[in-house]
XYZ file of C-alpha atoms in Angstrom:
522
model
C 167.403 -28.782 40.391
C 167.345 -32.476 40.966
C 170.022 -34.240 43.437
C 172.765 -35.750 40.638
C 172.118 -39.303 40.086
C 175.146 -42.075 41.325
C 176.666 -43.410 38.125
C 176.597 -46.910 37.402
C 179.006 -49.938 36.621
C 177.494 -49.331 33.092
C 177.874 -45.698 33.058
C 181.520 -46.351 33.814
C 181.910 -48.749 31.234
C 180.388 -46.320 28.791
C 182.587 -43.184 29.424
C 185.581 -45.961 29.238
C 184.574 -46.301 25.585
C 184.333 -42.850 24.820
C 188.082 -42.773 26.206
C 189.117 -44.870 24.000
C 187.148 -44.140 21.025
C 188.332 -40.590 21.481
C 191.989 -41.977 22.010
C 191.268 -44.334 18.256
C 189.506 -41.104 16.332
C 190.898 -37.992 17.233
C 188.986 -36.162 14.693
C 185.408 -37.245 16.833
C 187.501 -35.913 19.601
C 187.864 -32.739 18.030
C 183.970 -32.735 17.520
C 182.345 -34.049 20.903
C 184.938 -31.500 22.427
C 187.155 -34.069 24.415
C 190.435 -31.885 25.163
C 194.119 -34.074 24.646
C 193.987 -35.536 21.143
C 193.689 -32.043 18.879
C 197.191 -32.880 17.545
C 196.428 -36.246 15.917
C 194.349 -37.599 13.427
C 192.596 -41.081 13.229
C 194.737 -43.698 11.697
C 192.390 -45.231 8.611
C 194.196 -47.753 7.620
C 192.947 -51.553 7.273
C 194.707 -52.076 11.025
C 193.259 -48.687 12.972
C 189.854 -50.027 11.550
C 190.754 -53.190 13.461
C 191.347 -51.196 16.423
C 187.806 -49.760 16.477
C 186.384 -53.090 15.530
C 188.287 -54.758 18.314
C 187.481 -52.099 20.757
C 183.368 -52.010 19.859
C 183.410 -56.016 20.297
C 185.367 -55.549 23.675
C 182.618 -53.208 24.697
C 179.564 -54.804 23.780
C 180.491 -58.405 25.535
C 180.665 -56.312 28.469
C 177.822 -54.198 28.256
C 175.667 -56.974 27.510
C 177.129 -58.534 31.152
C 176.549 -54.937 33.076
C 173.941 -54.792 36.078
C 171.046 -52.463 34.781
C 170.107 -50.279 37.589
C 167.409 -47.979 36.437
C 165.731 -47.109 33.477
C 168.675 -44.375 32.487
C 170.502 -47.922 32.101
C 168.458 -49.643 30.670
C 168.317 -47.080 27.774
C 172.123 -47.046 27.659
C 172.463 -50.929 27.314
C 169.609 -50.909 24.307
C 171.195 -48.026 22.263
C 174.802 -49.524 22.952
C 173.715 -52.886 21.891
C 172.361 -51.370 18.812
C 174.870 -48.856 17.765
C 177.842 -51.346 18.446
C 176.102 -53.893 16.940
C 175.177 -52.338 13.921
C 179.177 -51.108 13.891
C 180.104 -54.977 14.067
C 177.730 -55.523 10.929
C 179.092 -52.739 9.038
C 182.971 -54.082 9.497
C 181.831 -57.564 8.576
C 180.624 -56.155 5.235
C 183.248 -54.292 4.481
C 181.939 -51.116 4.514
C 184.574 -49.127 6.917
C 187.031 -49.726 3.771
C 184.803 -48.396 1.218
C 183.941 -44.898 2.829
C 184.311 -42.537 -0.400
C 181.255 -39.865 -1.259
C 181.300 -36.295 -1.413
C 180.071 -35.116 2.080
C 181.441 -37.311 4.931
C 184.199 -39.279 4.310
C 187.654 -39.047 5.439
C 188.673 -37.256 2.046
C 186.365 -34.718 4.046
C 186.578 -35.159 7.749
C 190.692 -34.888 7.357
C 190.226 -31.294 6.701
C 187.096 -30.038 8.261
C 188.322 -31.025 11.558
C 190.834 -28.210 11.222
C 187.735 -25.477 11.506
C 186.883 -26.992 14.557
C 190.489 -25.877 16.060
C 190.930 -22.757 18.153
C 193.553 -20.368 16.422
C 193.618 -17.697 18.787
C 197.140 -18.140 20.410
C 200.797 -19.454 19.229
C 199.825 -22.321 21.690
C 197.012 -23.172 19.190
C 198.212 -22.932 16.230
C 201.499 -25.370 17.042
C 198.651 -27.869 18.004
C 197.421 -26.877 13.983
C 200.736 -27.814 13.216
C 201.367 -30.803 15.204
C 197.696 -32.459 13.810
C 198.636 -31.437 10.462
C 201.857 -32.973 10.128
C 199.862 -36.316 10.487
C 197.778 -35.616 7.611
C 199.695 -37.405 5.186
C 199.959 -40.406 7.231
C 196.281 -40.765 7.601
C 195.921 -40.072 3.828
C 198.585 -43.083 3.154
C 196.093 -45.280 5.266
C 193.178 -44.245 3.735
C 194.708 -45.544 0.217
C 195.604 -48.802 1.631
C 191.866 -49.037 3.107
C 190.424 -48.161 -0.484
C 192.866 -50.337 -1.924
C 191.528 -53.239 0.150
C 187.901 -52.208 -0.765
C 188.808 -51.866 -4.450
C 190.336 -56.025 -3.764
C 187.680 -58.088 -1.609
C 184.082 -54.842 -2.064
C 182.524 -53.850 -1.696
C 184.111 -50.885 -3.461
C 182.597 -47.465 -4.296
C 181.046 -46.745 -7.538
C 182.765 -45.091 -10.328
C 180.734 -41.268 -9.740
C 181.841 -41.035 -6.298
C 186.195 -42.004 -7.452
C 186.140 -39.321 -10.577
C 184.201 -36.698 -7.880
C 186.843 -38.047 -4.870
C 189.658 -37.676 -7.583
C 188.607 -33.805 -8.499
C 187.924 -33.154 -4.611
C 190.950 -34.484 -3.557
C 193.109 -32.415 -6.860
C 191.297 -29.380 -5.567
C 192.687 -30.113 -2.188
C 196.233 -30.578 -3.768
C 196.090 -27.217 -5.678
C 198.159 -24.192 -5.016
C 194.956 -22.349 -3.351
C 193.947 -24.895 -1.435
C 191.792 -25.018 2.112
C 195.787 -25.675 3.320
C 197.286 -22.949 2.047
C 194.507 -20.692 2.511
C 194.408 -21.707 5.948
C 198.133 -21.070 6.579
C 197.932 -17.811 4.832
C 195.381 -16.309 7.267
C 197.430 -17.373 9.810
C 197.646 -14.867 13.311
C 196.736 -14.940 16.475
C 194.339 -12.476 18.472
C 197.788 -10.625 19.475
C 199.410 -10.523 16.356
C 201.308 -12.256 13.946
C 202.788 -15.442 14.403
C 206.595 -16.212 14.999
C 208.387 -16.710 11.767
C 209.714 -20.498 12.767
C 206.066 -21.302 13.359
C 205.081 -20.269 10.079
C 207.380 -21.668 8.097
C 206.384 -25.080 9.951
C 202.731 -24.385 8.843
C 204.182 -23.800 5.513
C 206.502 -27.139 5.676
C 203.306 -29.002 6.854
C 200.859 -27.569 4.589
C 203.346 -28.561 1.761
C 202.897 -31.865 2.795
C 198.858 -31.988 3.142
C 198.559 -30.567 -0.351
C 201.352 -33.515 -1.302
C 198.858 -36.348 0.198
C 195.489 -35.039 -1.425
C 198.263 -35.115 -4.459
C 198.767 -38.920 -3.706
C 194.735 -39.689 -2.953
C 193.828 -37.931 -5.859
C 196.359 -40.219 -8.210
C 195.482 -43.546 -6.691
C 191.501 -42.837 -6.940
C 191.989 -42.194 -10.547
C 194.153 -45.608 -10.999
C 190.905 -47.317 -9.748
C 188.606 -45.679 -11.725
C 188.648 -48.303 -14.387
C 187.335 -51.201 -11.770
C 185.282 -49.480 -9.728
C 181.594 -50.487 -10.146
C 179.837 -48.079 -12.909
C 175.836 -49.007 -11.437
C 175.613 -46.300 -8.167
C 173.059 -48.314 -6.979
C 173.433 -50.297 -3.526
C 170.714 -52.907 -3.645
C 168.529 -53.763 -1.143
C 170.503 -55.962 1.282
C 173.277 -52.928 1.786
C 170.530 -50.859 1.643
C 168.731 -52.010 4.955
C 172.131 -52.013 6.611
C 172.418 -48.545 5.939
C 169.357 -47.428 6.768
C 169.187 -48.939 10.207
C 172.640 -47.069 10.502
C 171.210 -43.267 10.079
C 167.877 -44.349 11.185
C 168.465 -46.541 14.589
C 165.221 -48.550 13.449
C 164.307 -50.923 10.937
C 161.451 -49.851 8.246
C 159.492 -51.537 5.841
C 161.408 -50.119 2.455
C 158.514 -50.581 0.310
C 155.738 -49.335 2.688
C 157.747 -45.797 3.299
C 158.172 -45.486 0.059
C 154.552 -45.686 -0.858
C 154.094 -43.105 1.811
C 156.719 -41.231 1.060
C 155.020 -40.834 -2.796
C 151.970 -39.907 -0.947
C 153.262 -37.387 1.312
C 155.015 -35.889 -1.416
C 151.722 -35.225 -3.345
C 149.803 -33.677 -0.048
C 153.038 -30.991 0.519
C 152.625 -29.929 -3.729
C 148.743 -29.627 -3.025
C 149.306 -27.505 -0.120
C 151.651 -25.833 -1.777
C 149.914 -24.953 -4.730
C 146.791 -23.440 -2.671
C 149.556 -21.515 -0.991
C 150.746 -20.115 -4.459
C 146.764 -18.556 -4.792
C 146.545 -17.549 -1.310
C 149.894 -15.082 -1.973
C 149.207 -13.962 -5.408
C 145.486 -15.077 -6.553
C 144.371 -17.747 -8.991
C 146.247 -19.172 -11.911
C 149.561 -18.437 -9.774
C 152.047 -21.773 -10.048
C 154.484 -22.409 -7.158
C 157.051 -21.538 -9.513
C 155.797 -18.409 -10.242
C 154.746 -17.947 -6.696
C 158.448 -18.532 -5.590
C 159.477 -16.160 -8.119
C 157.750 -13.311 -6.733
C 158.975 -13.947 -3.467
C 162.667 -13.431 -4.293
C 161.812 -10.170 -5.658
C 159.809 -9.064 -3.341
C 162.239 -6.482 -1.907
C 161.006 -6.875 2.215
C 162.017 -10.378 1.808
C 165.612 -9.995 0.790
C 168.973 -9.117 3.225
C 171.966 -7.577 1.339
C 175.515 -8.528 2.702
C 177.037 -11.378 4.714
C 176.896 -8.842 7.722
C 173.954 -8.280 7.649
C 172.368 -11.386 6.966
C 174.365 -13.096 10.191
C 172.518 -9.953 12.179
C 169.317 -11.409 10.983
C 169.862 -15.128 11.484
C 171.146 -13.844 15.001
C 168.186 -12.535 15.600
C 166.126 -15.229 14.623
C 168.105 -17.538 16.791
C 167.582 -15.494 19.795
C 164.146 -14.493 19.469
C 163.087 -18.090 19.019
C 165.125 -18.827 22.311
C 163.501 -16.189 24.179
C 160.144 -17.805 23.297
C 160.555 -21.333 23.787
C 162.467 -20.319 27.350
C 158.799 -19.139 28.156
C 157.428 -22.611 27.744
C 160.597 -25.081 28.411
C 163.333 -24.838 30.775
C 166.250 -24.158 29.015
C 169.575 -24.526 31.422
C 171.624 -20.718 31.346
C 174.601 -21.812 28.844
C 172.279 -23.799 26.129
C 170.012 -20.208 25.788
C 173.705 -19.432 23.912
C 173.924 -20.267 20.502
C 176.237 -17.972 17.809
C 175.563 -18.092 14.226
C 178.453 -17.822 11.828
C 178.650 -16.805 8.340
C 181.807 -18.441 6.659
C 182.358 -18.365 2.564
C 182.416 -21.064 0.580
C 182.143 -22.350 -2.902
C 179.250 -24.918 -2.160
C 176.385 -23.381 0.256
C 175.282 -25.143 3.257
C 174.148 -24.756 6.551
C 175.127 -27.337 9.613
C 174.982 -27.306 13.701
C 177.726 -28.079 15.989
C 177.361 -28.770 19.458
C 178.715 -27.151 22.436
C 181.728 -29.158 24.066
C 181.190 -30.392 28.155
C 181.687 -27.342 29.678
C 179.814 -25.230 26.826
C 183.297 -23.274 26.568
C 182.624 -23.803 22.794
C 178.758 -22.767 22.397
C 176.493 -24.630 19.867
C 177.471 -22.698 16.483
C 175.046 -22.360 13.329
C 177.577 -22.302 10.513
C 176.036 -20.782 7.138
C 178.014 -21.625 4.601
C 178.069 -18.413 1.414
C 179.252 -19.045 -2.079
C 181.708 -16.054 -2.824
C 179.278 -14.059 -5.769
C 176.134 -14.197 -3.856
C 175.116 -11.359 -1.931
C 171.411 -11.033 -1.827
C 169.612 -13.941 0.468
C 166.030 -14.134 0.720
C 164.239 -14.651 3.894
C 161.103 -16.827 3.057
C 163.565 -19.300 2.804
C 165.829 -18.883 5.855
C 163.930 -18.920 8.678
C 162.263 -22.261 9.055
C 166.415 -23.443 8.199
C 167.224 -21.238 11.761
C 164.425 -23.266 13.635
C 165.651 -26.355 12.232
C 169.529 -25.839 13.208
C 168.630 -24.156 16.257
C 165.833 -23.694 18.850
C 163.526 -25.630 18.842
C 165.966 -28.266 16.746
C 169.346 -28.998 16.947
C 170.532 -26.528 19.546
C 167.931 -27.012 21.972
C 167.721 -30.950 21.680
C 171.732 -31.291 21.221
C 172.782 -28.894 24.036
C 170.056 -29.603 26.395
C 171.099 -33.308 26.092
C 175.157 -32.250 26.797
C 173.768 -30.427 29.917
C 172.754 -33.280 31.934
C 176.119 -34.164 33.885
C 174.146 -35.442 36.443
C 171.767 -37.652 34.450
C 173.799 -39.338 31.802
C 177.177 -40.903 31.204
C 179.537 -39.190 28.375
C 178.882 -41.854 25.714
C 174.864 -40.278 25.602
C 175.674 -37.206 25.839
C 178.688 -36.490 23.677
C 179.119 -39.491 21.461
C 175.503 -41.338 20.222
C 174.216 -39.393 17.573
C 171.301 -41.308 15.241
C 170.377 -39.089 12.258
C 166.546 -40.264 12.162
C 167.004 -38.891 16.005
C 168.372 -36.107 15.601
C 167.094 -34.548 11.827
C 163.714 -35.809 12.451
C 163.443 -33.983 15.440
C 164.920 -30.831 13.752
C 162.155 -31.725 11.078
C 159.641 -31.640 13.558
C 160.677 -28.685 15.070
C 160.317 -26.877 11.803
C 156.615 -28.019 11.475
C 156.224 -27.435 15.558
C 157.021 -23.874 15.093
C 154.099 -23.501 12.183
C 152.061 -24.657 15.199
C 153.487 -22.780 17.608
C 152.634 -19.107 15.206
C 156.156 -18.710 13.971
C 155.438 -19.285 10.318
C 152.300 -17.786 9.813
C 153.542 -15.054 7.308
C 152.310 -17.264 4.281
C 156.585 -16.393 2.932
C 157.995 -18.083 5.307
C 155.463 -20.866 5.240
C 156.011 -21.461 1.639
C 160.074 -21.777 2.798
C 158.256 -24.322 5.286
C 156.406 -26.562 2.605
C 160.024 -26.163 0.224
C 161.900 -27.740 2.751
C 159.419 -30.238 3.670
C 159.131 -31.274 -0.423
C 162.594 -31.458 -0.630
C 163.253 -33.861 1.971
C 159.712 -36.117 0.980
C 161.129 -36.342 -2.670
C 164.670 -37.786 -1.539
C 163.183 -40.456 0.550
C 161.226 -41.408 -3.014
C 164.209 -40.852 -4.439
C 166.904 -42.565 -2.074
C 164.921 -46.025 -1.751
C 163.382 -45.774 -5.437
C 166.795 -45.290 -6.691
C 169.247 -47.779 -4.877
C 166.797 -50.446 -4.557
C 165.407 -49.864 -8.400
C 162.185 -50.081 -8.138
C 159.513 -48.917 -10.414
C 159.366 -44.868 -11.516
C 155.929 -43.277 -10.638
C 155.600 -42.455 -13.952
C 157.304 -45.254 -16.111
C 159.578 -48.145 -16.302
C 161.842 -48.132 -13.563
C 164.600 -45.368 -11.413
C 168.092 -45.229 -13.375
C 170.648 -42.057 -13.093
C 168.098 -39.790 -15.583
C 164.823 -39.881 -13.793
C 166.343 -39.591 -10.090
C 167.462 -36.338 -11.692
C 164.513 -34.967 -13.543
C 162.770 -36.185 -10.498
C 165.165 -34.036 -8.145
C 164.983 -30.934 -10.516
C 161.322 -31.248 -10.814
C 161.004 -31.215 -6.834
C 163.795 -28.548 -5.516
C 164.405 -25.172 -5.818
C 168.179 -25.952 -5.146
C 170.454 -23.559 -7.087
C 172.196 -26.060 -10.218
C 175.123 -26.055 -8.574
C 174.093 -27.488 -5.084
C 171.491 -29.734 -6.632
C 174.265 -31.462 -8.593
C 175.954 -31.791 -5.068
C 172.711 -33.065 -3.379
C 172.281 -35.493 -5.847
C 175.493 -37.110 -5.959
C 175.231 -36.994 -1.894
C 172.451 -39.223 -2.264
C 173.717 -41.496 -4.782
C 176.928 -42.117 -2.771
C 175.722 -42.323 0.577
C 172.637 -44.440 0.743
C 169.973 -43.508 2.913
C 171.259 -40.822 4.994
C 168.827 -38.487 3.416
C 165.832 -39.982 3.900
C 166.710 -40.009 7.759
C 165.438 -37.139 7.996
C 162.298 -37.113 6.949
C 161.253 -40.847 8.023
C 162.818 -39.717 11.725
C 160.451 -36.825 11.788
C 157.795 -39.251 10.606
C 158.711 -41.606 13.590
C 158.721 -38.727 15.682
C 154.765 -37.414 15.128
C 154.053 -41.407 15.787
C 155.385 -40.843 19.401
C 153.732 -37.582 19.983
C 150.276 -39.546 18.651
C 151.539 -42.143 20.840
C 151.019 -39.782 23.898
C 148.476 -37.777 23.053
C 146.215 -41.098 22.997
């Protein structure tokens, strides 16, 4: 164990942010695990966007005056230069005010916060009810930010309002995540007391009332808001360097891109043969793999056993190899239902009294899961991806300040290293069932195709085959390169439409990664 290293006037200046910012968004509270603001929600209206603004122009003037000590500093000041200044760029475009799609806006984040919340004591669930009386005050400010939007743009595009209007009517229902939520109310010792329930009740009334409001005022703007879902290529590159941290050459990594794309369907297809002999497509290949009966798990029980198992076998491994400190070799995989399937990582909090979670997200009629696909997916949420790169970076107290270990999170980081980690483990003799390496190559296809897709699409250049991308080709050229069930593709595809070039973070981040490692290997 090394001796803890002295903190620095700019470590002190970082963690001061990460007070406030947690003070300004309670939800990323919630998230990074900061205890004292899990009974508020972030304000999102036009002036608690001018908070945040204020506060990241407050910060960076004096970051960019800080002493740099060491070279721990000198990483801090670069990144927080970056990520603030990119955050000043966004706000001067007006993009804070136009934050609508269908996977991670504050239509979204308003609820999912609330799984985040411990619910095992009355103590708990009056904090429920104390955050979610605010929600219809952060729903009325979220109107009067999209209301802005919809005045001076840019404003979002007509798919993602009529899909925010039905998400936010769903929300509103009688069987809504609120009521739901309330109804499976109790507490590890029982029931709850009848005043506190009827709060819950009282409160929940009220969140389903809001999503009522959103819902009504997103489909008053659906006759101006703009019908092309396409960004163009100035927003474009602001985006990008926002998920990315880095600034590409569009046009280059999309020519790659195309190419990489091609080399996964070759190896692919000589996959397909080595499984099940000549003339064998990958469709057909992919077929036979679902059926094949030692391939498949029956039950949500049993198939968290199995990804359990994964998880901790893989940890066992890599321990053997990297030093993994005692509470990051915990990670507990959940199993939740759902009507849209998806898997995600969450971190551990400070003190790893919440571990890093896998959260595998079941649609309600499915009940047989295949494993070809799975594992690589385990690997890529936890060790050697998320878990061990996320918690391992949360463990050093006595490295880094709070703002590097709780708060900066760059998607072309953090999914291209998970993306990496998938292919490390193919290295590494975890894959080499030719199954499981064909759930390898699907993943990696999936996430090639969107980056052809993502910049092909919003910057509208020419098709690979003909004329140029609109709405109908980015589809065909979705279905023709994912195995997604309909349901999820659709969901996929309007992710990418509405939240421009997020996806291909992933795979360009793993791309930047495998420079670095060619980096030091020469």
């Amino acid at each position: 164990m090394t001796d803890a290293r002295p903190a620095t006037a700019l470590d002190a200046l970082a963690n001061s942010y990460v007070g406030e910012l947690a003070r300004l968004t309670p939800i990323q509270a919630t998230d990074m695990g900061i205890p004292g603001h899990d009974d508020r929600l972030d304000d999102f209206s036009p002036e608690g966007h001018a908070e945040r603004r204020a506060l990241a122009q407050r910060t960076l003037a004096a970051i960019q005056a800080a002493p740099v000590v060491d070279e721990v500093d000198r990483v801090t000041q670069l990144a927080m230069r970056e990520r603030l200044g990119l955050e000043l760029e966004l706000f001067e475009a007006g993009e804070h005010l136009a934050d609508l799609n269908v996977v991670a806006s504050p239509l979204q984040s308003i609820r999912d916060v609330f799984e985040l919340m411990p619910t095992s004591t009355v103590e708990q669930w009056e904090v429920v009810a104390a955050r979610m009386s605010g929600v219809s005050t952060a729903i009325d400010g979220y109107i009067a930010s999209l209301d802005m939007a919809f005045r001076n743009g840019p404003a979002p595009a007509l798919r993602q309002v009529e899909l925010g209007v039905a998400e936010a009517a769903e929300m509103a229902g009688d069987n809504s995540f609120w009521q739901s939520f309330v109804d499976s109310a109790t507490t590890d010792d029982g029931p709850l007391p009848t005043t506190l329930l009827a709060d819950l009740e009282t409160v929940a009334g009220c969140a389903r009332a809001a999503y009522a409001r959103l819902s009504k005022a997103l489909r008053a703007h659906a006759a101006e808001a703009p019908t092309n879902d396409a960004v163009g290529r100035e927003r474009y590159l602001l985006h990008s360097r926002r998920f990315l941290g880095d600034t590409i050459d569009l046009d280059e990594t999309y020519e790659w891109a195309l190419d990489d794309l091609a080399h996964v369907v070759d190896e692919q297809q000589a996959l397909a043969v080595e499984l099940f002999g000549p003339g064998t497509s990958i469709e057909r290949a992919m077929e036979l793999l679902d059926e094949d009966p030692s391939r498949q798990i029956k039950g949500t029980k049993a198939l968290r056993q199995w990804i359990q198992g994964i998880a901790d076998e893989a940890i066992d491994a890599i321990t053997d190899v990297i030093d993994i400190v005692e509470p990051a070799r915990r990670l507990e995989c959940i199993v939740v239902p759902t009507h849209a399937g998806g898997v995600y990582y969450s971190g551990p909090n400070d003190d790893f009294s919440r571990p890093g979670q896998i959260w595998w997200s079941v649609p309600p009629d499915v009940d047989t899961f295949g494993t070809w696909r799975m594992r690589t997916t385990v690997y890529h949420e936890g060790v050697p991806g998320h878990h061990l790169q996320l918690s391992g970076t949360v463990a050093q107290l006595d490295v880094l300040n709070t703002w590097r270990r709780l708060t900066c999170w760059v998607s072309g980081h953090g999914e291209g290293w998970a993306l990496y980690a998938e292919c490390l483990m193919r290295e590494l003799g975890f894959l080499d069932d030719p199954g499981d390496r064909m759930g390898l190559l699907d993943s990696q296809r999936l996430r090639a195709a969107r980056v052809v897709l993502d910049i092909g699409f919003h910057l509208g250049k020419p098709h690979p085959i003909d004329g140029r991308w609109d709405v109908a080709r980015a589809w065909d050229f979705l279905t023709a390169n994912s195995t997604l069930p309909a349901g999820f593709r659709q969901f996929e595809f309007d992710r990418y439409l509405g939240w421009p070039g997020q996806a291909p973070s992933y795979k360009v981040g793993q791309r930047i990664w495998g420079g670095l490692r060619a980096d030091a290997e020469a």
